Amino acid sequence: MYEADDKLITLIRDNYDILQMLGAFGISLGFGDKTVRETCEDNGVDTYTFLAIVNFSINNRTDAVEDEKLSIPTLMHYLEASHAYFLDFQLPFIRHELEDSINTLDSLGQLIMRFYDEYAHEIQRHMKYEQRVLFPYVKGLIDGNPGNGSYSIETFSRQHADADKKLRELKLLIIKYLPSDGLHNNKLTATLHDIYNNEEWLHQHGLVEDLIFVPAIRRLERQMQQSDITRNITEMVFKNGASQNQDSLSDREKDVIVALVQGMANKEIADHLCISVNTVITHRRNIARKLQIHSPAGLTIYAIVNDLVDISSVKL
């Protein structure tokens, strides 16, 4: 497990795949003998998040990752830049390599190119969905605006499928059935090597999303929900206080609230207060209209805050 005080060049010497990650984090080459921490700080990258992804990619372990320490903005930048790298550079680069290493005038070569284009289209659709739907949603969470509540990270997680199946099939078709010789054979071998690397990169990218990004966003959603609950209760208490001043409850209505908080049904309240059941129902309707509170839990909070009952006497 690499640490912040390790030299970045040491990480790259041990595992050159880290080179591909640097650009996604916005880290340029030429960092000399600086440590991971120094390099990250120079480039405005959260050191903990950088190491979490690097160590995970090398060791495939998330047990040491603490979600609360992860920087969501750094994660977002890494994923968005990874998409841009793959869509804008890697896919066109491999297509050019493939086109240069097979006979595209041959019907079999044309089918291989068509197969690759279908694969590229599938990857583009997969990543652009994340750019269009997932990333704006997460940015909204960061800004404290979760949207209308119809989308969540669980929606993404359920739909997140392996997008590189066609790539595995493509390389097997090339290896098994595409004849080549001489120079074309060397070029095709080099292209296949890049395709294999691409396959591994995509797999690793998907794991980072599933095992680091998704849990971190789940935690952010929970924090947002807890904040919403606290804010709603606070607003309800102050709003109800204002409503009470505008349209005060009668003593009898307060008695009905106390009875409801104690768990009494309408008939029990009627017997307890020596009134009819219809009168109880009328009181409850007036209480709901005045306070805009309809649930037993809401009435319980109102009763406690306004000293109608003691919290120790309430069954929570």
PDB file of C-alpha atoms in Angstrom:
ATOM      1  CA  MET A   1       0.000   0.000   0.000  1.00  0.00           C
ATOM      2  CA  TYR A   2       1.538   3.288  -1.120  1.00  0.00           C
ATOM      3  CA  GLU A   3       1.478   6.306   1.176  1.00  0.00           C
ATOM      4  CA  ALA A   4       1.527  10.074   0.775  1.00  0.00           C
ATOM      5  CA  ASP A   5       5.239  10.408   1.561  1.00  0.00           C
ATOM      6  CA  ASP A   6       6.310   7.890  -1.090  1.00  0.00           C
ATOM      7  CA  LYS A   7       7.883   9.381  -4.195  1.00  0.00           C
ATOM      8  CA  LEU A   8       5.513   9.352  -7.150  1.00  0.00           C
ATOM      9  CA  ILE A   9       8.248   8.082  -9.453  1.00  0.00           C
ATOM     10  CA  THR A  10       8.504   5.005  -7.206  1.00  0.00           C
ATOM     11  CA  LEU A  11       4.831   4.203  -7.765  1.00  0.00           C
ATOM     12  CA  ILE A  12       5.241   4.489 -11.517  1.00  0.00           C
ATOM     13  CA  ARG A  13       8.411   2.400 -11.523  1.00  0.00           C
ATOM     14  CA  ASP A  14       6.569  -0.344  -9.614  1.00  0.00           C
ATOM     15  CA  ASN A  15       3.444  -0.171 -11.761  1.00  0.00           C
ATOM     16  CA  TYR A  16       3.513   1.760 -15.043  1.00  0.00           C
ATOM     17  CA  ASP A  17      -0.291   1.548 -15.396  1.00  0.00           C
ATOM     18  CA  ILE A  18      -0.400   4.486 -12.964  1.00  0.00           C
ATOM     19  CA  LEU A  19       0.851   6.667 -15.835  1.00  0.00           C
ATOM     20  CA  GLN A  20      -2.572   6.407 -17.451  1.00  0.00           C
ATOM     21  CA  MET A  21      -4.237   7.639 -14.253  1.00  0.00           C
ATOM     22  CA  LEU A  22      -2.126  10.779 -13.901  1.00  0.00           C
ATOM     23  CA  GLY A  23      -3.784  12.596 -16.785  1.00  0.00           C
ATOM     24  CA  ALA A  24      -7.252  11.761 -15.453  1.00  0.00           C
ATOM     25  CA  PHE A  25      -6.292  13.388 -12.150  1.00  0.00           C
ATOM     26  CA  GLY A  26      -4.875  16.404 -13.973  1.00  0.00           C
ATOM     27  CA  ILE A  27      -1.280  15.616 -13.011  1.00  0.00           C
ATOM     28  CA  SER A  28       1.298  16.404 -15.688  1.00  0.00           C
ATOM     29  CA  LEU A  29       4.647  14.719 -16.113  1.00  0.00           C
ATOM     30  CA  GLY A  30       7.813  16.464 -14.987  1.00  0.00           C
ATOM     31  CA  PHE A  31       7.204  16.186 -11.230  1.00  0.00           C
ATOM     32  CA  GLY A  32      10.805  15.201 -10.495  1.00  0.00           C
ATOM     33  CA  ASP A  33      11.409  13.456  -7.181  1.00  0.00           C
ATOM     34  CA  LYS A  34       8.396  14.929  -5.393  1.00  0.00           C
ATOM     35  CA  THR A  35       6.291  12.797  -3.087  1.00  0.00           C
ATOM     36  CA  VAL A  36       2.713  11.840  -3.826  1.00  0.00           C
ATOM     37  CA  ARG A  37       1.494  14.489  -1.376  1.00  0.00           C
ATOM     38  CA  GLU A  38       3.645  17.238  -2.865  1.00  0.00           C
ATOM     39  CA  THR A  39       2.620  16.381  -6.420  1.00  0.00           C
ATOM     40  CA  CYS A  40      -1.064  16.215  -5.525  1.00  0.00           C
ATOM     41  CA  GLU A  41      -0.944  19.519  -3.664  1.00  0.00           C
ATOM     42  CA  ASP A  42       0.848  21.176  -6.591  1.00  0.00           C
ATOM     43  CA  ASN A  43      -1.948  20.036  -8.917  1.00  0.00           C
ATOM     44  CA  GLY A  44      -4.936  20.653  -6.629  1.00  0.00           C
ATOM     45  CA  VAL A  45      -5.691  16.933  -6.233  1.00  0.00           C
ATOM     46  CA  ASP A  46      -6.918  15.397  -2.982  1.00  0.00           C
ATOM     47  CA  THR A  47      -4.075  13.125  -1.850  1.00  0.00           C
ATOM     48  CA  TYR A  48      -6.242  10.606  -0.001  1.00  0.00           C
ATOM     49  CA  THR A  49      -8.552  10.094  -2.987  1.00  0.00           C
ATOM     50  CA  PHE A  50      -5.613   9.750  -5.384  1.00  0.00           C
ATOM     51  CA  LEU A  51      -4.009   7.057  -3.209  1.00  0.00           C
ATOM     52  CA  ALA A  52      -7.332   5.284  -2.669  1.00  0.00           C
ATOM     53  CA  ILE A  53      -7.779   4.787  -6.424  1.00  0.00           C
ATOM     54  CA  VAL A  54      -4.117   3.966  -7.054  1.00  0.00           C
ATOM     55  CA  ASN A  55      -3.912   1.404  -4.240  1.00  0.00           C
ATOM     56  CA  PHE A  56      -7.240  -0.106  -5.259  1.00  0.00           C
ATOM     57  CA  SER A  57      -6.177  -0.393  -8.896  1.00  0.00           C
ATOM     58  CA  ILE A  58      -2.951  -2.150  -7.884  1.00  0.00           C
ATOM     59  CA  ASN A  59      -4.268  -4.362  -5.079  1.00  0.00           C
ATOM     60  CA  ASN A  60      -8.027  -4.575  -5.845  1.00  0.00           C
ATOM     61  CA  ARG A  61      -8.809  -3.893  -2.187  1.00  0.00           C
ATOM     62  CA  THR A  62     -11.362  -1.412  -0.833  1.00  0.00           C
ATOM     63  CA  ASP A  63     -11.216  -2.488   2.810  1.00  0.00           C
ATOM     64  CA  ALA A  64      -8.778   0.321   3.596  1.00  0.00           C
ATOM     65  CA  VAL A  65     -10.867   3.016   1.860  1.00  0.00           C
ATOM     66  CA  GLU A  66     -12.734   5.328   4.243  1.00  0.00           C
ATOM     67  CA  ASP A  67     -15.673   6.853   2.368  1.00  0.00           C
ATOM     68  CA  GLU A  68     -15.837   9.919   4.590  1.00  0.00           C
ATOM     69  CA  LYS A  69     -12.253  10.857   3.657  1.00  0.00           C
ATOM     70  CA  LEU A  70     -12.811  10.666  -0.088  1.00  0.00           C
ATOM     71  CA  SER A  71     -13.126  13.908  -2.029  1.00  0.00           C
ATOM     72  CA  ILE A  72     -16.209  13.598  -4.252  1.00  0.00           C
ATOM     73  CA  PRO A  73     -15.074  16.487  -6.508  1.00  0.00           C
ATOM     74  CA  THR A  74     -11.719  14.741  -7.050  1.00  0.00           C
ATOM     75  CA  LEU A  75     -13.505  11.478  -7.838  1.00  0.00           C
ATOM     76  CA  MET A  76     -15.798  13.295 -10.264  1.00  0.00           C
ATOM     77  CA  HIS A  77     -12.850  14.938 -12.030  1.00  0.00           C
ATOM     78  CA  TYR A  78     -11.080  11.586 -12.320  1.00  0.00           C
ATOM     79  CA  LEU A  79     -14.119   9.805 -13.818  1.00  0.00           C
ATOM     80  CA  GLU A  80     -15.021  12.622 -16.204  1.00  0.00           C
ATOM     81  CA  ALA A  81     -11.432  12.957 -17.421  1.00  0.00           C
ATOM     82  CA  SER A  82     -11.213   9.160 -17.823  1.00  0.00           C
ATOM     83  CA  HIS A  83     -14.303   9.250 -20.029  1.00  0.00           C
ATOM     84  CA  ALA A  84     -12.867  12.067 -22.120  1.00  0.00           C
ATOM     85  CA  TYR A  85      -9.576  10.168 -22.534  1.00  0.00           C
ATOM     86  CA  PHE A  86     -11.331   6.993 -23.621  1.00  0.00           C
ATOM     87  CA  LEU A  87     -13.943   8.554 -25.918  1.00  0.00           C
ATOM     88  CA  ASP A  88     -11.798  11.268 -27.499  1.00  0.00           C
ATOM     89  CA  PHE A  89      -8.447   9.493 -27.729  1.00  0.00           C
ATOM     90  CA  GLN A  90      -8.417   5.775 -27.006  1.00  0.00           C
ATOM     91  CA  LEU A  91     -11.389   4.640 -29.107  1.00  0.00           C
ATOM     92  CA  PRO A  92     -10.297   6.582 -32.249  1.00  0.00           C
ATOM     93  CA  PHE A  93      -6.657   5.544 -31.721  1.00  0.00           C
ATOM     94  CA  ILE A  94      -7.433   1.824 -31.631  1.00  0.00           C
ATOM     95  CA  ARG A  95      -9.779   2.161 -34.593  1.00  0.00           C
ATOM     96  CA  HIS A  96      -6.977   3.758 -36.593  1.00  0.00           C
ATOM     97  CA  GLU A  97      -4.592   0.962 -35.513  1.00  0.00           C
ATOM     98  CA  LEU A  98      -7.100  -1.706 -36.482  1.00  0.00           C
ATOM     99  CA  GLU A  99      -7.862  -0.099 -39.818  1.00  0.00           C
ATOM    100  CA  ASP A 100      -4.132   0.093 -40.567  1.00  0.00           C
ATOM    101  CA  SER A 101      -3.479  -3.551 -39.679  1.00  0.00           C
ATOM    102  CA  ILE A 102      -6.212  -5.360 -41.614  1.00  0.00           C
ATOM    103  CA  ASN A 103      -7.417  -5.389 -45.201  1.00  0.00           C
ATOM    104  CA  THR A 104     -10.510  -3.170 -45.066  1.00  0.00           C
ATOM    105  CA  LEU A 105     -11.265  -3.937 -48.709  1.00  0.00           C
ATOM    106  CA  ASP A 106     -11.834  -7.559 -47.783  1.00  0.00           C
ATOM    107  CA  SER A 107     -15.349  -8.487 -46.658  1.00  0.00           C
ATOM    108  CA  LEU A 108     -14.014 -10.084 -43.460  1.00  0.00           C
ATOM    109  CA  GLY A 109     -11.989  -6.947 -42.701  1.00  0.00           C
ATOM    110  CA  GLN A 110     -15.069  -4.800 -43.255  1.00  0.00           C
ATOM    111  CA  LEU A 111     -17.060  -6.962 -40.838  1.00  0.00           C
ATOM    112  CA  ILE A 112     -14.320  -6.612 -38.213  1.00  0.00           C
ATOM    113  CA  MET A 113     -14.406  -2.812 -38.583  1.00  0.00           C
ATOM    114  CA  ARG A 114     -18.192  -2.800 -38.349  1.00  0.00           C
ATOM    115  CA  PHE A 115     -17.992  -4.925 -35.229  1.00  0.00           C
ATOM    116  CA  TYR A 116     -15.523  -2.467 -33.693  1.00  0.00           C
ATOM    117  CA  ASP A 117     -17.754   0.501 -34.558  1.00  0.00           C
ATOM    118  CA  GLU A 118     -20.698  -1.227 -32.852  1.00  0.00           C
ATOM    119  CA  TYR A 119     -18.538  -1.769 -29.787  1.00  0.00           C
ATOM    120  CA  ALA A 120     -17.419   1.884 -29.814  1.00  0.00           C
ATOM    121  CA  HIS A 121     -21.034   3.029 -30.114  1.00  0.00           C
ATOM    122  CA  GLU A 122     -22.019   0.909 -27.115  1.00  0.00           C
ATOM    123  CA  ILE A 123     -19.200   2.351 -25.007  1.00  0.00           C
ATOM    124  CA  GLN A 124     -20.106   5.892 -26.065  1.00  0.00           C
ATOM    125  CA  ARG A 125     -23.747   5.321 -25.137  1.00  0.00           C
ATOM    126  CA  HIS A 126     -22.710   3.895 -21.766  1.00  0.00           C
ATOM    127  CA  MET A 127     -20.364   6.746 -20.871  1.00  0.00           C
ATOM    128  CA  LYS A 128     -22.516   9.540 -22.261  1.00  0.00           C
ATOM    129  CA  TYR A 129     -25.401   8.335 -20.099  1.00  0.00           C
ATOM    130  CA  GLU A 130     -23.184   8.852 -17.068  1.00  0.00           C
ATOM    131  CA  GLN A 131     -22.144  12.285 -18.326  1.00  0.00           C
ATOM    132  CA  ARG A 132     -25.739  13.289 -19.071  1.00  0.00           C
ATOM    133  CA  VAL A 133     -27.505  11.837 -16.017  1.00  0.00           C
ATOM    134  CA  LEU A 134     -25.189  10.546 -13.276  1.00  0.00           C
ATOM    135  CA  PHE A 135     -22.559  13.282 -13.098  1.00  0.00           C
ATOM    136  CA  PRO A 136     -25.054  16.215 -13.043  1.00  0.00           C
ATOM    137  CA  TYR A 137     -26.959  14.394 -10.294  1.00  0.00           C
ATOM    138  CA  VAL A 138     -23.818  14.033  -8.176  1.00  0.00           C
ATOM    139  CA  LYS A 139     -22.834  17.654  -8.792  1.00  0.00           C
ATOM    140  CA  GLY A 140     -26.305  18.623  -7.587  1.00  0.00           C
ATOM    141  CA  LEU A 141     -25.726  16.628  -4.390  1.00  0.00           C
ATOM    142  CA  ILE A 142     -22.413  18.396  -3.847  1.00  0.00           C
ATOM    143  CA  ASP A 143     -24.179  21.761  -4.271  1.00  0.00           C
ATOM    144  CA  GLY A 144     -26.968  20.705  -1.883  1.00  0.00           C
ATOM    145  CA  ASN A 145     -29.540  20.271  -4.659  1.00  0.00           C
ATOM    146  CA  PRO A 146     -30.511  16.574  -5.021  1.00  0.00           C
ATOM    147  CA  GLY A 147     -33.136  17.200  -7.709  1.00  0.00           C
ATOM    148  CA  ASN A 148     -36.682  15.874  -7.650  1.00  0.00           C
ATOM    149  CA  GLY A 149     -35.871  12.624  -5.873  1.00  0.00           C
ATOM    150  CA  SER A 150     -36.671  10.353  -8.843  1.00  0.00           C
ATOM    151  CA  TYR A 151     -33.012   9.403  -9.368  1.00  0.00           C
ATOM    152  CA  SER A 152     -30.462   7.969  -6.978  1.00  0.00           C
ATOM    153  CA  ILE A 153     -27.109   6.212  -7.073  1.00  0.00           C
ATOM    154  CA  GLU A 154     -28.984   2.915  -6.634  1.00  0.00           C
ATOM    155  CA  THR A 155     -30.670   3.524 -10.001  1.00  0.00           C
ATOM    156  CA  PHE A 156     -27.249   3.821 -11.616  1.00  0.00           C
ATOM    157  CA  SER A 157     -25.846   0.842  -9.690  1.00  0.00           C
ATOM    158  CA  ARG A 158     -28.662  -1.461 -10.846  1.00  0.00           C
ATOM    159  CA  GLN A 159     -28.203  -0.422 -14.477  1.00  0.00           C
ATOM    160  CA  HIS A 160     -24.407  -0.400 -14.455  1.00  0.00           C
ATOM    161  CA  ALA A 161     -23.449  -3.328 -16.639  1.00  0.00           C
ATOM    162  CA  ASP A 162     -20.192  -4.594 -18.065  1.00  0.00           C
ATOM    163  CA  ALA A 163     -19.693  -2.559 -21.248  1.00  0.00           C
ATOM    164  CA  ASP A 164     -16.711  -4.391 -22.720  1.00  0.00           C
ATOM    165  CA  LYS A 165     -18.274  -7.728 -23.740  1.00  0.00           C
ATOM    166  CA  LYS A 166     -18.069  -6.837 -27.423  1.00  0.00           C
ATOM    167  CA  LEU A 167     -14.387  -6.001 -27.010  1.00  0.00           C
ATOM    168  CA  ARG A 168     -13.644  -9.481 -25.673  1.00  0.00           C
ATOM    169  CA  GLU A 169     -15.561 -11.003 -28.557  1.00  0.00           C
ATOM    170  CA  LEU A 170     -13.752  -8.797 -31.092  1.00  0.00           C
ATOM    171  CA  LYS A 171     -10.273  -9.850 -30.039  1.00  0.00           C
ATOM    172  CA  LEU A 172     -11.231 -13.520 -30.096  1.00  0.00           C
ATOM    173  CA  LEU A 173     -12.620 -13.149 -33.631  1.00  0.00           C
ATOM    174  CA  ILE A 174      -9.398 -11.474 -34.777  1.00  0.00           C
ATOM    175  CA  ILE A 175      -7.154 -14.088 -33.159  1.00  0.00           C
ATOM    176  CA  LYS A 176      -9.129 -17.074 -34.402  1.00  0.00           C
ATOM    177  CA  TYR A 177     -10.340 -16.088 -37.844  1.00  0.00           C
ATOM    178  CA  LEU A 178      -8.506 -13.101 -39.319  1.00  0.00           C
ATOM    179  CA  PRO A 179      -5.590 -14.215 -41.493  1.00  0.00           C
ATOM    180  CA  SER A 180      -2.579 -11.912 -41.878  1.00  0.00           C
ATOM    181  CA  ASP A 181       1.095 -12.112 -42.734  1.00  0.00           C
ATOM    182  CA  GLY A 182       4.326 -10.131 -42.617  1.00  0.00           C
ATOM    183  CA  LEU A 183       3.978  -6.474 -41.695  1.00  0.00           C
ATOM    184  CA  HIS A 184       0.217  -6.693 -41.226  1.00  0.00           C
ATOM    185  CA  ASN A 185       0.721  -9.520 -38.745  1.00  0.00           C
ATOM    186  CA  ASN A 186       3.070  -7.366 -36.634  1.00  0.00           C
ATOM    187  CA  LYS A 187       0.679  -4.430 -36.732  1.00  0.00           C
ATOM    188  CA  LEU A 188      -2.254  -6.644 -35.856  1.00  0.00           C
ATOM    189  CA  THR A 189      -0.372  -8.175 -32.934  1.00  0.00           C
ATOM    190  CA  ALA A 190       0.432  -4.688 -31.605  1.00  0.00           C
ATOM    191  CA  THR A 191      -3.212  -3.669 -32.032  1.00  0.00           C
ATOM    192  CA  LEU A 192      -4.385  -6.751 -30.172  1.00  0.00           C
ATOM    193  CA  HIS A 193      -2.001  -5.886 -27.345  1.00  0.00           C
ATOM    194  CA  ASP A 194      -3.611  -2.436 -27.108  1.00  0.00           C
ATOM    195  CA  ILE A 195      -7.084  -3.985 -27.199  1.00  0.00           C
ATOM    196  CA  TYR A 196      -6.160  -6.251 -24.287  1.00  0.00           C
ATOM    197  CA  ASN A 197      -4.871  -3.231 -22.360  1.00  0.00           C
ATOM    198  CA  ASN A 198      -8.096  -1.413 -23.174  1.00  0.00           C
ATOM    199  CA  GLU A 199     -10.139  -4.297 -21.875  1.00  0.00           C
ATOM    200  CA  GLU A 200      -8.244  -4.241 -18.592  1.00  0.00           C
ATOM    201  CA  TRP A 201      -8.588  -0.456 -18.331  1.00  0.00           C
ATOM    202  CA  LEU A 202     -12.359  -0.618 -18.846  1.00  0.00           C
ATOM    203  CA  HIS A 203     -12.709  -3.375 -16.288  1.00  0.00           C
ATOM    204  CA  GLN A 204     -10.708  -1.393 -13.745  1.00  0.00           C
ATOM    205  CA  HIS A 205     -12.688   1.756 -14.495  1.00  0.00           C
ATOM    206  CA  GLY A 206     -15.938  -0.090 -13.842  1.00  0.00           C
ATOM    207  CA  LEU A 207     -14.628  -1.435 -10.532  1.00  0.00           C
ATOM    208  CA  VAL A 208     -13.654   2.064  -9.379  1.00  0.00           C
ATOM    209  CA  GLU A 209     -17.193   3.228 -10.142  1.00  0.00           C
ATOM    210  CA  ASP A 210     -18.850   0.254  -8.438  1.00  0.00           C
ATOM    211  CA  LEU A 211     -16.628  -0.180  -5.389  1.00  0.00           C
ATOM    212  CA  ILE A 212     -15.387   3.345  -4.614  1.00  0.00           C
ATOM    213  CA  PHE A 213     -17.606   5.911  -6.332  1.00  0.00           C
ATOM    214  CA  VAL A 214     -21.028   4.329  -5.676  1.00  0.00           C
ATOM    215  CA  PRO A 215     -20.454   3.762  -1.911  1.00  0.00           C
ATOM    216  CA  ALA A 216     -19.157   7.338  -1.566  1.00  0.00           C
ATOM    217  CA  ILE A 217     -22.287   8.724  -3.248  1.00  0.00           C
ATOM    218  CA  ARG A 218     -24.521   6.506  -1.090  1.00  0.00           C
ATOM    219  CA  ARG A 219     -22.932   8.134   1.944  1.00  0.00           C
ATOM    220  CA  LEU A 220     -23.441  11.608   0.452  1.00  0.00           C
ATOM    221  CA  GLU A 221     -27.109  10.788  -0.189  1.00  0.00           C
ATOM    222  CA  ARG A 222     -27.578   9.642   3.415  1.00  0.00           C
ATOM    223  CA  GLN A 223     -26.042  12.874   4.681  1.00  0.00           C
ATOM    224  CA  MET A 224     -28.367  14.842   2.408  1.00  0.00           C
ATOM    225  CA  GLN A 225     -31.418  12.914   3.620  1.00  0.00           C
ATOM    226  CA  GLN A 226     -30.482  13.438   7.264  1.00  0.00           C
ATOM    227  CA  SER A 227     -30.020  17.157   6.609  1.00  0.00           C
ATOM    228  CA  ASP A 228     -33.428  17.286   4.900  1.00  0.00           C
ATOM    229  CA  ILE A 229     -35.101  15.589   7.869  1.00  0.00           C
ATOM    230  CA  THR A 230     -33.512  18.015  10.321  1.00  0.00           C
ATOM    231  CA  ARG A 231     -34.422  20.998   8.156  1.00  0.00           C
ATOM    232  CA  ASN A 232     -38.018  19.811   7.670  1.00  0.00           C
ATOM    233  CA  ILE A 233     -38.552  19.303  11.388  1.00  0.00           C
ATOM    234  CA  THR A 234     -37.108  22.731  12.136  1.00  0.00           C
ATOM    235  CA  GLU A 235     -39.273  24.366   9.489  1.00  0.00           C
ATOM    236  CA  MET A 236     -42.314  22.489  10.733  1.00  0.00           C
ATOM    237  CA  VAL A 237     -41.776  23.599  14.331  1.00  0.00           C
ATOM    238  CA  PHE A 238     -41.336  27.270  13.416  1.00  0.00           C
ATOM    239  CA  LYS A 239     -44.106  27.184  10.853  1.00  0.00           C
ATOM    240  CA  ASN A 240     -46.458  25.586  13.294  1.00  0.00           C
ATOM    241  CA  GLY A 241     -45.561  28.186  15.894  1.00  0.00           C
ATOM    242  CA  ALA A 242     -46.473  30.903  13.409  1.00  0.00           C
ATOM    243  CA  SER A 243     -49.662  29.075  12.479  1.00  0.00           C
ATOM    244  CA  GLN A 244     -50.596  28.805  16.124  1.00  0.00           C
ATOM    245  CA  ASN A 245     -50.321  32.575  16.503  1.00  0.00           C
ATOM    246  CA  GLN A 246     -52.522  33.122  13.473  1.00  0.00           C
ATOM    247  CA  ASP A 247     -55.118  30.481  14.278  1.00  0.00           C
ATOM    248  CA  SER A 248     -54.626  29.307  17.866  1.00  0.00           C
ATOM    249  CA  LEU A 249     -55.735  25.920  19.050  1.00  0.00           C
ATOM    250  CA  SER A 250     -58.550  25.752  21.553  1.00  0.00           C
ATOM    251  CA  ASP A 251     -58.022  24.070  24.927  1.00  0.00           C
ATOM    252  CA  ARG A 252     -60.199  21.181  23.778  1.00  0.00           C
ATOM    253  CA  GLU A 253     -58.120  20.734  20.604  1.00  0.00           C
ATOM    254  CA  LYS A 254     -54.981  20.626  22.744  1.00  0.00           C
ATOM    255  CA  ASP A 255     -56.646  17.937  24.878  1.00  0.00           C
ATOM    256  CA  VAL A 256     -57.344  15.927  21.736  1.00  0.00           C
ATOM    257  CA  ILE A 257     -53.678  16.234  20.647  1.00  0.00           C
ATOM    258  CA  VAL A 258     -52.483  15.001  24.038  1.00  0.00           C
ATOM    259  CA  ALA A 259     -54.853  12.027  23.837  1.00  0.00           C
ATOM    260  CA  LEU A 260     -53.701  11.215  20.292  1.00  0.00           C
ATOM    261  CA  VAL A 261     -50.045  11.387  21.334  1.00  0.00           C
ATOM    262  CA  GLN A 262     -50.831   8.952  24.153  1.00  0.00           C
ATOM    263  CA  GLY A 263     -52.107   6.498  21.557  1.00  0.00           C
ATOM    264  CA  MET A 264     -55.870   6.780  22.079  1.00  0.00           C
ATOM    265  CA  ALA A 265     -58.310   5.970  19.280  1.00  0.00           C
ATOM    266  CA  ASN A 266     -61.249   8.262  18.446  1.00  0.00           C
ATOM    267  CA  LYS A 267     -63.712   6.301  20.632  1.00  0.00           C
ATOM    268  CA  GLU A 268     -61.300   6.330  23.578  1.00  0.00           C
ATOM    269  CA  ILE A 269     -60.768  10.075  23.201  1.00  0.00           C
ATOM    270  CA  ALA A 270     -64.530  10.643  23.104  1.00  0.00           C
ATOM    271  CA  ASP A 271     -65.031   8.643  26.312  1.00  0.00           C
ATOM    272  CA  HIS A 272     -62.056  10.322  27.995  1.00  0.00           C
ATOM    273  CA  LEU A 273     -63.237  13.856  27.196  1.00  0.00           C
ATOM    274  CA  CYS A 274     -66.970  13.087  27.449  1.00  0.00           C
ATOM    275  CA  ILE A 275     -67.704  14.187  23.898  1.00  0.00           C
ATOM    276  CA  SER A 276     -69.050  12.399  20.833  1.00  0.00           C
ATOM    277  CA  VAL A 277     -66.892  10.599  18.294  1.00  0.00           C
ATOM    278  CA  ASN A 278     -68.092  13.046  15.621  1.00  0.00           C
ATOM    279  CA  THR A 279     -66.850  15.937  17.746  1.00  0.00           C
ATOM    280  CA  VAL A 280     -63.458  14.236  18.084  1.00  0.00           C
ATOM    281  CA  ILE A 281     -63.279  13.877  14.305  1.00  0.00           C
ATOM    282  CA  THR A 282     -64.192  17.567  13.895  1.00  0.00           C
ATOM    283  CA  HIS A 283     -61.466  18.575  16.355  1.00  0.00           C
ATOM    284  CA  ARG A 284     -58.917  16.454  14.502  1.00  0.00           C
ATOM    285  CA  ARG A 285     -59.904  18.035  11.202  1.00  0.00           C
ATOM    286  CA  ASN A 286     -59.498  21.522  12.678  1.00  0.00           C
ATOM    287  CA  ILE A 287     -56.132  20.590  14.207  1.00  0.00           C
ATOM    288  CA  ALA A 288     -54.833  19.349  10.847  1.00  0.00           C
ATOM    289  CA  ARG A 289     -56.081  22.515   9.114  1.00  0.00           C
ATOM    290  CA  LYS A 290     -54.533  24.872  11.662  1.00  0.00           C
ATOM    291  CA  LEU A 291     -51.183  23.089  12.076  1.00  0.00           C
ATOM    292  CA  GLN A 292     -50.858  21.444   8.655  1.00  0.00           C
ATOM    293  CA  ILE A 293     -49.785  18.294  10.503  1.00  0.00           C
ATOM    294  CA  HIS A 294     -51.523  15.033   9.667  1.00  0.00           C
ATOM    295  CA  SER A 295     -49.311  12.273  11.069  1.00  0.00           C
ATOM    296  CA  PRO A 296     -49.130  10.989  14.674  1.00  0.00           C
ATOM    297  CA  ALA A 297     -45.344  11.461  14.587  1.00  0.00           C
ATOM    298  CA  GLY A 298     -45.749  15.096  13.541  1.00  0.00           C
ATOM    299  CA  LEU A 299     -48.327  15.755  16.277  1.00  0.00           C
ATOM    300  CA  THR A 300     -45.998  14.126  18.808  1.00  0.00           C
ATOM    301  CA  ILE A 301     -43.165  16.480  17.833  1.00  0.00           C
ATOM    302  CA  TYR A 302     -45.569  19.438  18.001  1.00  0.00           C
ATOM    303  CA  ALA A 303     -46.839  18.412  21.440  1.00  0.00           C
ATOM    304  CA  ILE A 304     -43.317  18.001  22.840  1.00  0.00           C
ATOM    305  CA  VAL A 305     -41.998  21.287  21.388  1.00  0.00           C
ATOM    306  CA  ASN A 306     -45.035  23.218  22.673  1.00  0.00           C
ATOM    307  CA  ASP A 307     -44.920  21.612  26.149  1.00  0.00           C
ATOM    308  CA  LEU A 308     -48.270  19.857  25.826  1.00  0.00           C
ATOM    309  CA  VAL A 309     -46.643  16.590  26.934  1.00  0.00           C
ATOM    310  CA  ASP A 310     -43.386  15.618  28.571  1.00  0.00           C
ATOM    311  CA  ILE A 311     -41.052  13.666  26.302  1.00  0.00           C
ATOM    312  CA  SER A 312     -40.539  11.072  29.038  1.00  0.00           C
ATOM    313  CA  SER A 313     -44.226  10.152  28.864  1.00  0.00           C
ATOM    314  CA  VAL A 314     -44.174   9.564  25.087  1.00  0.00           C
ATOM    315  CA  LYS A 315     -43.665   6.085  23.685  1.00  0.00           C
ATOM    316  CA  LEU A 316     -41.116   6.552  20.907  1.00  0.00           C
TER     317      LEU A 316
END
